Coordinates of C-alpha atoms and ligand atoms in Angstrom, one line a residue:
Chain A
M764 CA 148.7 123.2 42.0
R765 CA 150.5 124.0 45.2
F766 CA 152.6 121.8 47.3
S767 CA 154.6 121.6 50.5
Q768 CA 157.2 119.0 51.8
E769 CA 158.3 117.4 54.9
R770 CA 160.8 115.0 55.8
E771 CA 160.4 112.5 58.7
G772 CA 162.7 109.4 59.3
G773 CA 164.1 109.2 55.7
V774 CA 160.5 109.6 54.4
L775 CA 159.6 112.4 52.1
I776 CA 155.9 113.5 52.7
L777 CA 154.6 115.7 49.9
R778 CA 151.5 117.4 50.2
L779 CA 149.6 118.4 47.1
E780 CA 146.9 120.9 46.8
G781 CA 144.6 121.8 43.7
Q782 CA 144.7 120.3 40.2
L783 CA 147.3 117.8 39.2
M784 CA 147.0 118.4 35.5
G785 CA 150.3 119.0 33.8
G786 CA 151.9 122.3 32.7
G787 CA 153.4 124.7 35.0
E788 CA 153.3 123.8 38.7
A789 CA 152.5 120.2 38.2
E790 CA 155.9 119.8 36.4
E791 CA 157.6 121.2 39.5
V792 CA 156.1 118.2 41.4
R793 CA 157.6 115.9 38.9
D794 CA 160.9 117.5 39.3
L795 CA 160.8 117.5 43.0
L796 CA 160.1 113.9 42.9
L797 CA 162.7 112.9 40.6
S798 CA 165.4 114.9 42.1
S799 CA 164.6 113.9 45.7
I800 CA 164.8 110.3 44.6
D801 CA 168.0 111.0 42.8
Q802 CA 169.3 112.3 45.9
G803 CA 168.6 109.2 47.7
T804 CA 165.0 109.6 49.3
S805 CA 163.2 106.8 47.8
R806 CA 160.4 106.6 50.4
I807 CA 157.8 108.7 49.4
L808 CA 154.2 109.6 50.6
L809 CA 151.9 111.8 48.5
D810 CA 149.3 113.5 50.5
M811 CA 146.4 113.6 48.0
G812 CA 143.7 115.0 50.4
E813 CA 143.7 118.4 48.9
V814 CA 143.9 117.5 45.4
S815 CA 140.7 118.2 43.5
W816 CA 141.6 116.7 40.1
V817 CA 144.0 114.6 38.3
N818 CA 144.0 114.2 34.5
S819 CA 146.0 111.9 32.3
S820 CA 149.1 114.1 32.5
G821 CA 149.0 114.2 36.1
L822 CA 148.7 110.4 36.2
G823 CA 151.8 110.3 34.2
I824 CA 153.7 112.4 37.0
L825 CA 152.4 109.8 39.6
I826 CA 153.7 106.9 37.5
A827 CA 157.1 108.6 36.7
G828 CA 157.3 108.9 40.7
H829 CA 156.4 105.5 41.2
L830 CA 159.0 104.0 38.9
A831 CA 161.9 106.3 39.9
A832 CA 161.4 105.3 43.7
R833 CA 161.1 101.6 42.8
Q834 CA 164.3 101.7 40.7
R835 CA 166.0 103.0 43.8
G836 CA 164.7 100.1 45.7
G837 CA 162.0 102.5 47.6
T838 CA 158.5 103.1 47.1
M839 CA 155.9 105.8 46.6
K840 CA 152.6 105.5 48.3
L841 CA 149.4 107.6 48.5
M842 CA 147.0 108.8 51.1
N843 CA 143.7 110.6 51.4
V844 CA 142.8 109.9 48.0
G845 CA 139.2 111.3 47.4
S846 CA 136.5 109.7 45.4
R847 CA 137.0 111.7 42.0
I848 CA 140.6 110.6 42.1
D849 CA 139.8 107.1 43.4
S850 CA 137.4 106.8 40.3
I851 CA 140.3 107.8 37.8
L852 CA 142.5 105.3 39.4
N853 CA 140.0 102.6 39.0
V854 CA 139.2 103.4 35.5
T855 CA 142.8 103.2 34.3
R856 CA 143.5 100.3 36.6
L857 CA 146.3 102.2 38.2
S858 CA 144.5 101.3 41.4
T859 CA 146.3 98.0 40.9
I860 CA 149.9 99.8 41.2
F861 CA 149.6 102.5 43.7
E862 CA 149.4 101.5 47.4
V863 CA 146.8 103.7 48.8
Y864 CA 146.3 104.4 52.6
E865 CA 143.3 105.7 54.5
T866 CA 145.1 107.4 57.2
E867 CA 148.5 109.0 57.7
E868 CA 149.4 106.9 60.5
E869 CA 149.0 103.7 58.6
A870 CA 150.9 105.1 55.6
R871 CA 153.8 106.4 57.7
R872 CA 154.1 103.2 59.5
S873 CA 154.3 101.1 56.4
L874 CA 156.9 103.2 55.0
Q875 CA 159.1 103.6 58.2
G876 CA 158.9 99.8 58.6
S877 CA 160.5 99.5 55.1
N878 CA 164.2 99.4 54.7
A879 CA 164.5 101.3 51.5
Chain B
M41 CA 120.7 126.5 17.1
D42 CA 119.9 128.5 20.2
Q43 CA 121.6 126.0 22.6
V44 CA 125.3 126.4 21.6
I45 CA 127.9 127.7 23.7
Q46 CA 131.3 128.4 22.1
L47 CA 134.7 128.8 23.6
A48 CA 138.0 129.6 22.2
I49 CA 141.3 129.5 24.1
P50 CA 145.1 129.9 23.4
S51 CA 147.1 126.6 23.7
R52 CA 148.1 126.9 27.2
L53 CA 147.7 124.0 29.6
E54 CA 147.5 126.6 32.5
L55 CA 144.0 127.4 31.2
L56 CA 142.7 123.9 31.8
P57 CA 141.3 124.8 35.1
V58 CA 139.1 127.7 33.5
L59 CA 137.8 125.0 31.0
D60 CA 136.9 122.8 34.1
R61 CA 134.9 125.5 35.7
L62 CA 133.0 126.3 32.4
V63 CA 132.3 122.6 31.9
Q64 CA 131.1 122.1 35.3
G65 CA 128.8 125.2 35.1
I66 CA 127.2 123.9 31.9
A67 CA 126.8 120.3 33.4
E68 CA 125.3 121.8 36.4
Q69 CA 123.0 124.0 34.1
M70 CA 121.8 120.8 32.4
D71 CA 121.0 119.0 35.6
F72 CA 123.8 116.3 35.2
S73 CA 124.6 114.7 38.4
E74 CA 128.0 115.6 40.2
D75 CA 129.5 112.3 38.9
E76 CA 128.3 112.9 35.5
A77 CA 129.6 116.4 35.6
D78 CA 133.1 115.2 36.7
A79 CA 132.8 112.6 33.9
I80 CA 132.2 115.3 31.4
A81 CA 134.7 117.6 32.8
I82 CA 137.7 115.4 32.6
S83 CA 136.9 114.2 29.2
V84 CA 136.7 117.8 27.8
I85 CA 140.2 118.5 29.5
E86 CA 141.5 115.4 28.2
A87 CA 140.6 116.4 24.7
G88 CA 141.7 119.9 25.3
T89 CA 145.1 118.6 26.6
N90 CA 145.5 116.6 23.5
A91 CA 144.6 119.6 21.2
I92 CA 147.0 121.9 23.1
Q93 CA 149.9 119.2 23.5
H94 CA 149.9 117.1 20.3
G95 CA 147.5 119.1 17.8
H96 CA 149.3 122.5 18.5
K97 CA 152.6 121.5 20.2
K98 CA 151.7 124.1 23.0
D99 CA 151.9 127.0 20.4
A100 CA 149.9 129.5 22.3
S101 CA 149.2 131.6 19.4
K102 CA 147.0 128.7 18.1
T103 CA 143.4 128.7 19.3
V104 CA 141.6 125.5 20.5
E105 CA 137.9 125.8 19.8
F106 CA 135.1 124.1 22.1
R107 CA 131.5 124.0 20.9
F108 CA 129.0 122.7 23.5
N109 CA 125.5 121.7 22.0
L110 CA 123.1 121.7 24.9
N111 CA 120.2 119.3 24.0
P112 CA 117.3 118.5 26.4
D113 CA 118.6 114.9 26.5
H114 CA 122.3 114.9 26.0
L115 CA 125.2 117.2 25.7
Q116 CA 127.6 117.0 22.7
V117 CA 131.1 118.7 22.6
V118 CA 133.2 119.1 19.7
V119 CA 136.8 120.1 20.4
R120 CA 138.8 121.3 17.6
D121 CA 142.5 122.1 16.9
T122 CA 144.2 123.0 13.6
G123 CA 147.0 120.3 13.9
P124 CA 147.8 117.5 11.5
G125 CA 145.7 114.8 13.2
F126 CA 146.9 111.3 13.9
D127 CA 146.3 107.6 13.3
V128 CA 143.0 107.1 15.2
D129 CA 142.5 103.5 14.7
A130 CA 146.0 102.7 16.0
V131 CA 145.3 104.6 19.1
L132 CA 141.9 103.2 19.6
S133 CA 143.2 99.6 19.2
S134 CA 145.7 100.1 22.0
D135 CA 144.6 99.5 25.6
P136 CA 146.4 101.3 28.4
T137 CA 145.1 98.9 31.0
R138 CA 147.2 95.8 29.7
P139 CA 149.5 94.9 32.3
E140 CA 152.4 95.6 29.9
D141 CA 151.3 99.1 29.2
L142 CA 150.1 100.0 32.7
M143 CA 153.4 101.6 33.6
K144 CA 153.5 103.9 30.5
S145 CA 153.4 107.4 31.6
S146 CA 151.2 108.4 28.8
G147 CA 148.5 107.1 26.5
R148 CA 145.5 107.2 28.7
G149 CA 143.7 110.3 27.6
I150 CA 141.5 108.9 24.9
F151 CA 140.8 105.6 26.9
I152 CA 139.6 108.0 29.9
M153 CA 137.2 109.9 27.5
R154 CA 135.9 106.6 26.2
Q155 CA 135.2 105.2 29.7
M156 CA 133.6 108.6 30.9
M157 CA 131.5 109.5 27.8
D158 CA 128.6 107.6 25.9
R159 CA 130.3 108.3 22.6
V160 CA 133.7 109.5 21.3
D161 CA 134.3 110.2 17.8
F162 CA 137.2 111.5 15.9
A163 CA 137.3 113.3 12.4
I164 CA 140.6 114.5 10.9
R165 CA 139.7 116.8 8.1
P166 CA 142.5 118.3 5.7
R167 CA 143.0 122.1 6.1
E168 CA 140.3 122.2 9.0
G169 CA 141.9 120.2 11.5
T170 CA 141.2 117.6 14.2
F171 CA 137.8 117.2 15.8
V172 CA 136.9 115.3 18.8
Y173 CA 133.2 114.6 19.4
L174 CA 132.1 113.9 22.9
R175 CA 128.4 112.8 23.8
K176 CA 127.0 112.3 27.1
S177 CA 123.2 111.5 27.5
K178 CA 121.1 112.3 30.8
D179 CA 119.5 109.7 33.2
V180 CA 120.0 106.7 30.8
N181 CA 121.7 104.7 33.5
G182 CA 123.7 107.9 34.6
R183 CA 127.1 106.0 34.6
G184 CA 129.3 108.9 35.5
V185 CA 132.1 106.7 36.4
A186 CA 132.9 103.2 35.3
P187 CA 132.7 100.5 38.0
A188 CA 136.0 99.6 39.6
Chain C
M1292 CA 147.1 137.9 21.1
D1293 CA 148.0 134.6 22.9
Q1294 CA 146.1 135.7 26.1
V1295 CA 142.6 135.9 24.7
I1296 CA 139.6 133.8 25.9
Q1297 CA 136.4 134.1 23.7
L1298 CA 133.0 132.8 24.8
A1299 CA 129.8 133.0 22.8
I1300 CA 126.4 132.3 24.5
P1301 CA 122.8 132.4 23.2
S1302 CA 120.6 135.0 24.7
R1303 CA 119.3 133.3 27.7
L1304 CA 119.4 134.5 31.2
E1305 CA 119.6 130.8 32.5
L1306 CA 123.1 130.5 31.2
L1307 CA 124.4 133.5 33.5
P1308 CA 125.6 131.0 36.1
V1309 CA 127.7 129.2 33.4
L1310 CA 129.3 132.8 32.7
D1311 CA 129.8 133.3 36.4
R1312 CA 131.9 130.0 36.6
L1313 CA 134.1 130.8 33.6
V1314 CA 134.7 134.4 34.9
Q1315 CA 135.6 133.2 38.4
G1316 CA 138.0 130.5 36.8
I1317 CA 139.8 133.3 34.8
A1318 CA 139.8 135.5 37.9
E1319 CA 141.3 132.7 39.8
Q1320 CA 143.9 131.9 37.0
M1321 CA 145.0 135.6 37.2
D1322 CA 145.5 135.5 40.9
F1323 CA 142.9 138.1 41.6
S1324 CA 141.7 138.1 45.2
E1325 CA 138.3 136.3 45.9
D1326 CA 136.8 139.7 46.5
E1327 CA 138.1 141.0 43.1
A1328 CA 136.9 137.8 41.3
D1329 CA 133.5 138.6 42.6
A1330 CA 133.7 142.0 41.5
I1331 CA 134.7 140.9 38.1
A1332 CA 132.0 138.2 37.9
I1333 CA 129.1 140.4 38.8
S1334 CA 130.2 142.9 36.5
V1335 CA 130.5 140.6 33.6
I1336 CA 127.2 139.1 34.5
E1337 CA 125.4 142.7 34.5
A1338 CA 126.9 143.5 31.1
G1339 CA 125.7 140.1 29.9
T1340 CA 122.3 140.6 31.5
N1341 CA 122.0 143.9 29.5
A1342 CA 123.1 142.6 26.3
I1343 CA 120.4 139.7 26.7
Q1344 CA 117.6 141.8 28.0
H1345 CA 118.0 145.1 26.4
G1346 CA 120.3 144.4 23.4
H1347 CA 118.8 141.2 22.1
K1348 CA 115.2 141.4 23.8
K1349 CA 116.0 137.9 25.1
D1350 CA 115.8 136.6 21.4
A1351 CA 117.9 133.3 22.0
S1352 CA 118.9 133.0 18.4
K1353 CA 121.1 136.1 19.0
T1354 CA 124.5 135.4 20.3
V1355 CA 126.3 137.4 23.1
E1356 CA 130.0 137.5 22.6
F1357 CA 132.6 137.9 25.7
R1358 CA 136.3 138.6 25.0
F1359 CA 138.6 138.2 27.8
N1360 CA 142.0 139.9 27.5
L1361 CA 144.3 138.4 30.2
N1362 CA 147.2 141.0 30.5
P1363 CA 149.9 140.5 33.3
D1364 CA 148.7 143.6 35.4
H1365 CA 145.2 143.8 34.2
L1366 CA 141.9 141.9 32.7
Q1367 CA 139.9 143.5 30.0
V1368 CA 136.5 142.1 29.3
V1369 CA 134.5 143.2 26.2
V1370 CA 131.0 142.3 26.0
R1371 CA 129.0 142.6 22.7
D1372 CA 125.6 142.4 21.6
T1373 CA 124.1 143.0 18.1
G1374 CA 121.3 145.5 19.3
P1375 CA 120.6 148.9 18.5
G1376 CA 122.4 150.5 21.5
F1377 CA 121.2 153.2 23.9
D1378 CA 121.9 156.7 25.1
V1379 CA 125.0 156.2 27.3
D1380 CA 125.4 159.7 28.3
A1381 CA 121.8 159.7 29.8
V1382 CA 122.3 156.4 31.8
L1383 CA 125.7 157.6 33.1
S1384 CA 124.3 160.9 34.2
S1385 CA 121.6 159.0 36.4
D1386 CA 122.4 157.7 40.0
P1387 CA 120.5 155.0 41.3
T1388 CA 121.4 155.7 44.9
R1389 CA 119.7 159.1 45.0
P1390 CA 116.8 158.7 47.7
E1391 CA 114.1 159.3 45.1
D1392 CA 115.5 156.5 42.7
L1393 CA 116.3 154.0 45.5
M1394 CA 113.1 152.2 45.0
K1395 CA 113.3 151.8 41.4
S1396 CA 113.2 148.0 40.6
S1397 CA 115.9 148.5 37.6
G1398 CA 118.7 150.8 36.5
R1399 CA 121.3 149.5 38.8
G1400 CA 123.3 147.3 36.4
I1401 CA 125.8 150.0 35.0
F1402 CA 126.1 151.6 38.2
I1403 CA 127.3 148.3 39.9
M1404 CA 129.8 147.6 37.1
R1405 CA 131.2 151.0 37.5
Q1406 CA 131.4 150.7 41.2
M1407 CA 133.0 147.2 40.9
M1408 CA 135.6 147.7 37.9
D1409 CA 138.5 150.2 37.5
R1410 CA 137.1 151.3 34.1
V1411 CA 133.7 150.9 32.2
D1412 CA 133.5 152.2 28.7
F1413 CA 130.7 151.8 25.9
A1414 CA 130.8 151.9 22.3
I1415 CA 127.5 151.9 20.1
R1416 CA 128.8 151.0 16.3
P1417 CA 126.4 151.1 13.6
R1418 CA 125.8 147.6 12.0
E1419 CA 128.5 146.0 14.6
G1420 CA 126.4 146.4 17.8
T1421 CA 127.0 147.5 21.4
F1422 CA 130.3 147.0 23.1
V1423 CA 130.9 147.2 26.9
Y1424 CA 134.6 147.3 28.0
L1425 CA 135.3 146.4 31.6
R1426 CA 138.7 146.7 33.0
K1427 CA 140.3 145.5 36.4
S1428 CA 143.9 145.9 37.4
K1429 CA 145.7 143.6 39.7
D1430 CA 147.0 144.6 43.1
V1431 CA 146.9 148.5 42.7
N1432 CA 144.6 149.0 45.9
G1433 CA 142.8 145.7 45.3
R1434 CA 139.5 147.4 45.9
G1435 CA 137.0 144.5 45.0
V1436 CA 134.2 146.1 46.9
A1437 CA 133.4 149.5 47.7
P1438 CA 133.3 150.8 51.2
A1439 CA 130.0 150.7 53.0
Chain D
M349 CA 117.7 129.3 42.3
R350 CA 115.6 127.0 44.6
F351 CA 113.3 128.1 47.5
S352 CA 111.1 126.6 50.1
Q353 CA 108.4 128.3 52.1
E354 CA 107.0 128.1 55.6
R355 CA 104.3 129.9 57.3
E356 CA 104.2 130.7 61.0
G357 CA 102.1 132.9 63.0
G358 CA 100.9 135.0 59.9
V359 CA 104.7 135.1 58.8
L360 CA 106.0 134.0 55.5
I361 CA 109.3 132.6 55.7
L362 CA 110.9 132.2 52.2
R363 CA 114.2 130.2 52.2
L364 CA 116.1 131.0 48.9
E365 CA 118.9 128.8 47.7
G366 CA 121.5 129.5 44.8
Q367 CA 121.8 132.6 42.6
L368 CA 119.1 135.2 42.4
M369 CA 119.8 136.6 39.2
G370 CA 116.5 137.2 37.1
G371 CA 115.2 134.8 34.6
G372 CA 113.2 131.4 35.1
E373 CA 113.1 130.3 38.8
A374 CA 114.1 133.8 40.2
E375 CA 110.9 135.1 38.5
E376 CA 108.9 132.5 40.5
V377 CA 110.3 133.9 43.6
R378 CA 108.8 137.3 42.5
D379 CA 105.5 135.9 41.7
L380 CA 105.3 134.0 44.9
L381 CA 106.1 137.2 46.9
L382 CA 103.6 139.4 45.0
S383 CA 100.8 136.7 45.1
S384 CA 101.2 135.9 48.7
I385 CA 101.1 139.7 49.6
D386 CA 98.2 139.9 47.3
Q387 CA 96.5 137.3 49.3
G388 CA 97.1 139.0 52.7
T389 CA 100.5 137.8 54.0
S390 CA 102.4 141.1 54.3
R391 CA 104.9 140.2 57.0
I392 CA 107.7 138.3 55.0
L393 CA 111.0 137.0 56.2
L394 CA 113.6 136.2 53.4
D395 CA 116.3 133.7 54.5
M396 CA 119.4 134.6 52.3
G397 CA 121.6 132.0 53.9
E398 CA 121.9 130.0 50.9
V399 CA 121.9 132.7 48.2
S400 CA 125.5 132.9 46.7
W401 CA 124.8 135.6 44.3
V402 CA 122.3 138.5 43.7
N403 CA 122.7 140.8 40.5
S404 CA 120.5 143.8 39.7
S405 CA 117.6 141.8 38.4
G406 CA 117.5 139.9 41.7
L407 CA 117.7 143.2 43.5
G408 CA 114.7 144.3 41.5
I409 CA 112.8 141.2 42.8
L410 CA 113.7 142.3 46.5
I411 CA 112.6 145.6 46.0
A412 CA 109.2 144.6 44.2
G413 CA 108.6 142.6 47.4
H414 CA 109.6 145.2 49.7
L415 CA 107.2 147.6 48.0
A416 CA 104.3 145.4 47.8
A417 CA 104.5 144.4 51.4
R418 CA 104.7 148.0 52.6
Q419 CA 101.8 148.9 50.4
R420 CA 99.8 146.5 52.5
G421 CA 101.0 148.0 55.6
G422 CA 103.2 145.1 56.2
T423 CA 107.1 144.5 56.0
M424 CA 109.9 142.4 54.3
K425 CA 113.0 141.6 56.1
L426 CA 116.1 139.8 55.3
M427 CA 118.0 137.6 57.4
N428 CA 121.5 135.5 57.0
V429 CA 122.8 137.9 54.3
G430 CA 126.3 136.8 53.5
S431 CA 129.2 139.1 52.6
R432 CA 129.0 139.0 48.9
I433 CA 125.4 140.1 49.1
D434 CA 126.0 142.5 51.8
S435 CA 128.5 144.2 49.6
I436 CA 126.1 144.6 46.8
L437 CA 123.5 146.0 49.2
N438 CA 126.1 148.4 50.4
V439 CA 127.2 149.6 47.0
T440 CA 123.8 150.4 45.8
R441 CA 122.7 151.8 49.0
L442 CA 120.0 149.3 49.4
S443 CA 121.2 148.5 52.8
T444 CA 119.4 151.7 53.9
I445 CA 116.2 150.2 52.9
F446 CA 116.2 146.7 53.8
E447 CA 116.0 145.5 57.4
V448 CA 118.6 142.8 57.9
Y449 CA 118.8 140.6 60.9
E450 CA 121.6 138.3 62.0
T451 CA 119.6 135.6 63.5
E452 CA 116.3 133.9 62.9
E453 CA 115.0 134.4 66.2
E454 CA 115.6 138.2 66.2
A455 CA 114.0 138.4 62.8
R456 CA 111.0 136.3 63.7
R457 CA 110.5 138.3 67.0
S458 CA 110.5 141.5 65.2
L459 CA 107.9 140.4 62.7
Q460 CA 105.7 138.7 65.1
G461 CA 105.5 141.7 67.3
S462 CA 104.3 143.9 64.4
N463 CA 100.8 144.1 63.8
A464 CA 100.7 144.1 60.0
Ligands
ADP1712 N1 144.4 116.3 18.9 C1 145.5 115.5 18.7 N2 146.4 115.8 17.6 C2 147.2 114.8 17.3 N3 147.5 113.9 17.9 C3 146.7 113.5 18.8 C4 145.7 114.2 19.3 N4 144.9 113.6 20.2 C5 145.5 112.4 20.3 N5 146.6 112.4 19.5 C6 147.7 111.1 19.6 O1 147.0 110.0 20.2 C7 148.0 109.6 21.2 C8 147.2 109.1 22.3 O2 146.5 110.2 23.1 P1 146.1 109.9 24.5 O3 145.2 108.7 24.6 O4 145.3 111.3 24.9 O5 147.5 110.0 25.3 P2 148.6 110.9 25.5 O6 148.0 112.1 25.2 O7 148.9 110.7 26.9 O8 149.6 110.3 24.7 C9 148.8 110.8 21.4 O9 150.1 110.4 21.9 C10 149.0 111.4 20.0 O10 149.9 110.9 19.4
ADP1713 N1 123.4 146.4 25.9 C1 122.5 147.4 25.9 N2 121.6 147.6 24.9 C2 120.6 148.4 24.9 N3 120.3 149.1 25.9 C3 121.0 149.0 27.0 C4 122.2 148.1 27.1 N4 122.8 148.2 28.3 C5 122.0 149.2 29.1 N5 121.0 149.6 28.1 C6 120.2 150.6 28.6 O1 120.6 151.2 29.7 C7 119.5 151.3 30.7 C8 120.3 151.1 32.1 O2 121.0 149.8 32.2 P1 121.3 149.3 33.7 O3 122.1 150.2 34.5 O4 122.1 148.1 33.6 O5 120.0 149.0 34.6 P2 118.9 147.9 34.1 O6 119.4 147.0 33.2 O7 118.4 147.5 35.4 O8 117.9 149.0 33.3 C9 118.8 150.2 30.8 O9 117.5 150.3 31.0 C10 118.8 150.1 28.9 O10 117.7 151.0 28.5

């Protein structure tokens, strides 16, 4: 699990790479999400394009981010979700919770339009 | 007897990707489809995660054992930790997809295994430990991933 | 002790690709470069091939054991079969790249291991079997592949 | 290990795919090579483009084909050799024995020009 971050117009874009499976670097993603939200950045876009794998611990991290952003009146959205991860989101019904965008443009537009 | 692969790893979550690689290799060797291979791999990883996290409380000096039985028509995987076990019935009767549970940050591992595999069984044996039995058949409606 | 991964497989050449996957996963986990990972994988495969072919004569009921010791600065792999062993000195003194041996269809496995790894040692122990020790260090001139 | 074969102008083109490591299907490659040569096709081109891996048993198969073709006055050549396999050929000095071509055109031309 590697990640890089960008900030643009009040939106935090977090690009994840590898396996989001809990332990080590995956916990750094949780910490970064929660501390950014704590510091006031509550509009977050997770780029899942390079994520090959998510297990239930990884899903827990996504949920933690989602809840924290919402508590601050913001929102966390996903983009570039591959078919493997899409199937896990479907199986666990988390697809009904996370907003998923196909393209970066759409995702950014939806977040920058919001007033969080 | 001549179709058993055994793996033993220390209880470290960082090793799960290594497990993923091995399982994908075994699934490929058995000619499972890619979707089926993914389903098997994630299930074994979930069982391994539970063994490390709940069974061994991440004590790296404790070993998690994986036993892969390669049969012509199905794969059986047994995951063993030496922890105290848990109340299986209570866990099996809970459903993490109920609207009120959907936001819980945990409690999905066993559910995912049961969605992805044909059979999931548990055995808690005093002094021996906790055993998870995962079974996936070949061809028979090759459902690697549950419908949305 | 908490950095040991163990694998046991039946003596079937068809399982070598599974071994390849596991070794690549371990090398990746240890942050070896891709060239180094390839070098390690092919060496472990050569040792596994010898254990299956020479040590166990492809008797699938016999198990080959692999022990991976993950250390901060190096990986050590021990490959064990329960066969009778062989004359190590004789093999080590032969060189398959001599022009007159170049066309031989076998006799390259141990040479390849020695080119690819930092150290290769053998132990033949009565009643215990044949042990091959392969060692690869990190960074130190990261030579995954010998120059042409 | 999978393979497919084509015959063109007296040349057998064998396209290999996967890991050439001895056992099972790799032995089928040996059998095909030796029986084709036995039946008079001694100009052979091995397409290694999709071969991810060769071990010492696989090298033994290549050498067996090479020797058998030569004995019939023919030749066996390789093309599309990736860097992993190239390094094994170098380490074992088999690079001094096998003729390796970069492109299929070159390889075919060299074989069709020959009179084997
Ligand atoms: N190997 C195990 N040893 C002890 N307890 C376990 C084990 N596997 C599962 N459990 C218990 O079952 C519960 C549900 O597991 P699971 O569905 O995988 O979700 P999660 O691991 O996210 O809690 C765990 O919280 C734990 O209490
Ligand atoms: N594990 C083993 N058990 C018994 N004999 C072995 C073992 N490993 C190697 N040998 C002997 O050493 C010889 C050289 O091995 P190697 O260099 O790998 O080449 P090859 O396997 O192609 O013959 C083998 O032919 C065999 O006689």
